[in-house]
Short mmCIF file of C-alpha atoms in Angstrom, two decimals:
data_model
loop_
_atom_site.label_atom_id
_atom_site.label_comp_id
_atom_site.label_asym_id
_atom_site.label_seq_id
_atom_site.Cartn_x
_atom_site.Cartn_y
_atom_site.Cartn_z
CA MET A 25 31.48 -29.64 -31.21
CA GLY A 26 34.87 -29.87 -29.58
CA LEU A 27 34.32 -33.31 -28.07
CA VAL A 28 32.85 -34.72 -31.23
CA THR A 29 35.92 -33.22 -33.16
CA ALA A 30 38.28 -34.70 -30.65
CA ARG A 31 36.59 -38.11 -31.06
CA ALA A 32 36.97 -37.81 -34.93
CA PHE A 33 40.61 -37.04 -34.68
CA ALA A 34 41.10 -40.01 -32.31
CA ASP A 35 39.26 -42.28 -34.69
CA ALA A 36 41.49 -41.12 -37.45
CA GLY A 37 44.48 -42.23 -35.38
CA ALA A 38 45.56 -38.90 -33.67
CA ALA A 39 46.65 -38.76 -30.12
CA VAL A 40 44.42 -36.00 -28.65
CA VAL A 41 44.49 -33.45 -25.96
CA LEU A 42 41.21 -32.38 -24.62
CA ALA A 43 40.99 -29.00 -22.97
CA ASP A 44 38.25 -27.26 -21.30
CA VAL A 45 37.60 -24.90 -18.23
CA GLN A 46 35.43 -27.76 -16.64
CA GLU A 47 38.11 -30.21 -15.41
CA ASN A 48 35.71 -33.02 -14.42
CA VAL A 49 33.94 -32.93 -17.90
CA VAL A 50 37.05 -32.96 -19.95
CA ARG A 51 38.68 -35.56 -17.76
CA SER A 52 35.74 -37.82 -18.15
CA ALA A 53 35.70 -37.58 -21.86
CA ALA A 54 39.47 -38.31 -22.09
CA GLU A 55 39.00 -41.37 -19.87
CA GLU A 56 36.32 -42.57 -22.22
CA LEU A 57 38.48 -42.26 -25.15
CA VAL A 58 41.31 -44.07 -23.40
CA SER A 59 39.01 -46.82 -22.42
CA THR A 60 38.19 -47.41 -26.13
CA GLY A 61 41.89 -47.76 -27.10
CA HIS A 62 42.73 -44.15 -27.99
CA GLN A 63 45.45 -41.97 -26.81
CA ALA A 64 44.19 -38.98 -24.94
CA ILE A 65 44.81 -36.62 -22.07
CA ALA A 66 42.75 -34.04 -20.47
CA VAL A 67 43.89 -30.41 -19.52
CA ARG A 68 41.87 -27.95 -17.49
CA CYS A 69 42.34 -24.69 -19.36
CA ASN A 70 40.60 -21.27 -19.21
CA VAL A 71 41.45 -19.81 -22.49
CA ALA A 72 41.10 -16.29 -21.21
CA ASP A 73 44.10 -17.07 -19.03
CA GLU A 74 47.36 -16.89 -20.92
CA ALA A 75 49.22 -19.01 -18.29
CA ASP A 76 46.57 -21.72 -18.71
CA VAL A 77 47.02 -21.83 -22.33
CA ALA A 78 50.82 -21.87 -22.24
CA ALA A 79 50.68 -24.73 -19.85
CA MET A 80 48.17 -26.64 -22.04
CA VAL A 81 50.29 -26.48 -25.08
CA GLU A 82 53.37 -27.41 -23.01
CA GLN A 83 51.69 -30.37 -21.58
CA ALA A 84 50.57 -31.49 -24.98
CA VAL A 85 54.13 -31.41 -26.37
CA SER A 86 55.72 -32.95 -23.25
CA THR A 87 53.21 -35.95 -23.43
CA PHE A 88 53.12 -36.52 -27.23
CA GLY A 89 56.32 -34.84 -28.58
CA ARG A 90 54.88 -32.41 -30.96
CA LEU A 91 51.59 -30.66 -31.98
CA ASP A 92 50.40 -31.40 -35.56
CA ALA A 93 46.97 -29.81 -35.42
CA ALA A 94 44.82 -27.68 -33.23
CA PHE A 95 41.05 -26.78 -33.11
CA ASN A 96 40.45 -23.60 -31.19
CA ASN A 97 36.81 -24.03 -30.26
CA ALA A 98 36.04 -22.47 -26.90
CA GLY A 99 33.22 -19.95 -27.13
CA VAL A 100 30.35 -18.37 -25.25
CA GLN A 101 27.17 -16.78 -26.35
CA SER A 102 25.67 -13.64 -24.88
CA PRO A 103 21.96 -12.70 -24.34
CA ALA A 104 20.26 -10.82 -27.28
CA VAL A 105 20.54 -7.05 -26.40
CA GLU A 106 20.44 -3.84 -28.32
CA THR A 107 23.88 -2.45 -28.60
CA ALA A 108 23.07 0.75 -26.69
CA ASP A 109 21.90 -1.35 -23.72
CA ALA A 110 24.81 -3.82 -23.55
CA SER A 111 27.32 -3.74 -20.65
CA SER A 112 31.06 -3.34 -20.99
CA GLU A 113 31.58 -6.30 -18.54
CA GLU A 114 29.65 -8.50 -20.96
CA PHE A 115 31.49 -7.27 -24.07
CA ASP A 116 34.78 -7.93 -22.19
CA ARG A 117 33.63 -11.47 -21.10
CA VAL A 118 32.61 -12.51 -24.67
CA ASN A 119 35.71 -11.23 -26.26
CA ALA A 120 38.11 -12.70 -23.57
CA ILE A 121 37.07 -16.10 -24.55
CA ASN A 122 35.87 -15.95 -28.23
CA LEU A 123 38.55 -13.58 -29.53
CA ARG A 124 41.47 -13.19 -27.11
CA GLY A 125 41.20 -16.75 -26.26
CA VAL A 126 41.76 -17.80 -30.01
CA TRP A 127 44.50 -15.39 -30.26
CA THR A 128 46.30 -16.71 -27.08
CA CYS A 129 45.91 -20.34 -28.23
CA MET A 130 47.25 -19.64 -31.65
CA LYS A 131 50.18 -17.85 -30.15
CA TYR A 132 51.45 -20.76 -28.24
CA GLU A 133 50.45 -23.37 -30.83
CA LEU A 134 52.30 -21.37 -33.45
CA ARG A 135 55.48 -21.22 -31.44
CA GLN A 136 55.52 -24.96 -31.32
CA MET A 137 54.56 -25.49 -34.98
CA ARG A 138 57.11 -22.93 -36.12
CA GLU A 139 59.83 -24.94 -34.33
CA GLN A 140 58.51 -28.09 -36.04
CA GLY A 141 58.24 -26.35 -39.36
CA ASN A 142 54.66 -27.72 -39.97
CA GLY A 143 51.13 -27.93 -38.48
CA ALA A 144 47.55 -27.02 -39.11
CA ILE A 145 45.21 -24.84 -37.07
CA VAL A 146 41.43 -24.42 -37.39
CA ASN A 147 39.75 -21.60 -35.47
CA CYS A 148 36.05 -21.78 -34.71
CA SER A 149 34.30 -18.76 -35.96
CA SER A 150 30.65 -18.89 -36.85
CA ILE A 151 28.15 -17.62 -39.35
CA GLY A 152 28.17 -14.74 -36.92
CA GLY A 153 31.59 -14.09 -38.34
CA LEU A 154 30.19 -13.69 -41.90
CA ILE A 155 26.79 -11.88 -41.25
CA GLY A 156 25.30 -9.58 -38.61
CA LEU A 157 22.07 -10.24 -36.69
CA PRO A 158 20.20 -7.61 -34.43
CA GLY A 159 20.84 -8.15 -30.74
CA ARG A 160 23.97 -10.16 -31.34
CA ALA A 161 26.61 -7.28 -31.93
CA MET A 162 29.04 -8.44 -29.13
CA TYR A 163 28.96 -12.08 -30.18
CA HIS A 164 29.39 -11.27 -33.97
CA ALA A 165 32.13 -8.73 -33.26
CA SER A 166 34.15 -11.41 -31.61
CA LYS A 167 33.52 -13.93 -34.38
CA HIS A 168 34.34 -11.54 -37.15
CA GLY A 169 37.57 -10.82 -35.26
CA VAL A 170 38.39 -14.72 -35.31
CA ILE A 171 38.08 -14.58 -39.19
CA GLY A 172 40.36 -11.56 -39.14
CA LEU A 173 42.91 -13.17 -36.83
CA THR A 174 42.85 -16.28 -39.07
CA LYS A 175 43.40 -14.63 -42.30
CA SER A 176 46.25 -12.38 -41.10
CA ALA A 177 48.03 -15.23 -39.22
CA ALA A 178 47.49 -17.61 -42.27
CA LEU A 179 49.49 -15.20 -44.44
CA GLU A 180 52.31 -14.81 -41.86
CA TYR A 181 52.82 -18.65 -41.50
CA ALA A 182 51.93 -20.00 -45.12
CA SER A 183 55.49 -20.17 -46.27
CA LYS A 184 56.49 -21.81 -42.99
CA GLY A 185 54.59 -25.08 -43.46
CA ILE A 186 51.77 -23.94 -41.15
CA ARG A 187 48.18 -23.73 -42.54
CA ILE A 188 45.50 -21.67 -40.56
CA ASN A 189 41.89 -21.55 -41.49
CA ALA A 190 38.44 -21.06 -39.77
CA VAL A 191 35.28 -23.01 -39.66
CA CYS A 192 32.01 -21.16 -39.52
CA PRO A 193 29.23 -23.31 -38.16
CA GLY A 194 25.66 -22.48 -38.58
CA THR A 195 23.08 -23.40 -36.08
CA ILE A 196 24.33 -26.59 -34.69
CA ASP A 197 22.44 -29.04 -32.35
CA THR A 198 24.78 -28.30 -29.21
CA PRO A 199 23.89 -27.60 -25.46
CA MET A 200 24.62 -23.77 -26.13
CA VAL A 201 21.99 -23.77 -28.99
CA ALA A 202 19.58 -25.88 -26.88
CA GLU A 203 19.79 -23.11 -24.24
CA MET A 204 19.06 -20.42 -26.71
CA LEU A 205 16.13 -22.34 -28.03
CA ALA A 206 14.69 -22.52 -24.49
CA LYS A 207 15.38 -18.92 -23.69
CA GLU A 208 14.48 -17.35 -27.05
CA PRO A 209 12.23 -19.67 -28.95
CA ASP A 210 10.86 -16.88 -31.18
CA ALA A 211 14.16 -15.81 -32.26
CA MET A 212 15.34 -19.27 -33.00
CA LYS A 213 12.19 -20.01 -34.93
CA GLU A 214 13.20 -17.29 -37.29
CA ILE A 215 16.53 -18.73 -37.73
CA LEU A 216 15.30 -22.19 -38.44
CA LYS A 217 12.80 -20.83 -40.89
CA ASP A 218 15.72 -19.52 -42.97
CA GLN A 219 17.56 -22.78 -43.05
CA PRO A 220 17.48 -23.98 -46.62
CA ILE A 221 18.45 -27.44 -45.49
CA GLY A 222 15.35 -27.48 -43.07
CA ARG A 223 17.14 -28.66 -39.85
CA LEU A 224 19.79 -27.95 -37.34
CA GLY A 225 23.45 -28.99 -38.16
CA ARG A 226 25.03 -31.95 -36.29
CA PRO A 227 28.40 -31.67 -34.39
CA ASP A 228 29.84 -34.31 -36.48
CA GLU A 229 29.27 -32.40 -39.55
CA ILE A 230 31.58 -29.72 -38.04
CA ALA A 231 34.07 -32.34 -36.98
CA SER A 232 34.35 -33.65 -40.53
CA ALA A 233 35.02 -30.19 -41.86
CA VAL A 234 37.80 -29.46 -39.27
CA LEU A 235 39.29 -33.01 -39.89
CA TRP A 236 39.52 -32.19 -43.60
CA LEU A 237 40.92 -28.80 -43.06
CA CYS A 238 43.75 -30.23 -41.05
CA SER A 239 44.24 -33.05 -43.50
CA PRO A 240 46.68 -33.41 -46.47
CA GLY A 241 43.61 -33.16 -48.61
CA ALA A 242 43.33 -29.51 -47.57
CA SER A 243 47.11 -28.70 -48.37
CA PHE A 244 46.33 -25.85 -50.68
CA VAL A 245 43.59 -24.30 -48.35
CA ILE A 246 44.98 -21.36 -46.44
CA GLY A 247 43.36 -18.48 -44.68
CA HIS A 248 39.81 -19.67 -45.56
CA ALA A 249 36.61 -19.26 -43.49
CA LEU A 250 34.58 -22.37 -44.29
CA ALA A 251 30.88 -22.04 -43.89
CA VAL A 252 29.20 -25.19 -42.63
CA ASP A 253 25.67 -23.84 -42.29
CA GLY A 254 23.17 -25.76 -44.36
CA GLY A 255 23.15 -22.99 -46.89
CA TYR A 256 22.23 -20.15 -44.49
CA THR A 257 24.81 -17.76 -45.73
CA ALA A 258 24.20 -18.60 -49.34
CA HIS A 259 21.01 -16.40 -49.53
#
């Protein structure tokens, strides 16, 4: 979703900074964008490491002069497990990336945007931030937390020209979901059975939502958690 969203921003004329913990992957993606005439750089960044995040934002600003929009999308899933059987190590791992990582990225993005007097941030929550599912307490807790961060920070910065929103993807056809399908086919069959639209979502459908939330067309949208889920949470 992050890569497709970066491409969508580039196609819309933005200079983009692609950040990922896998340096080779993100560098290859940026080179591909540059080869097709776009402005792009790659930054290795572990969002669970505050120094990495600070350096990422600094590099973005030093390269392109400002930061107009940010999509905080890094996230990990955890194996389905009853809450009583979950480990504190796994809880900390999931929340370090999914929740604290979003908070840390917002912290440094907002420092730059506050100085500029404008900007737009979209945080990637999930339908897991809107509902609960058995066996997913750790993941859903982190994604509920993203919405709380989004709403609170949005109120802090609405009067300062900075809009903060969240996108809540449903079950999207990504490598993470493909891995879940392989490991837990029965659980995923149940999820797909409840999809009113009858299919998985596509990454470009999330990219379109993020692009809109960052655009002037969404200038009056603040602190919103936008479900892009094929109707799953409309039950």
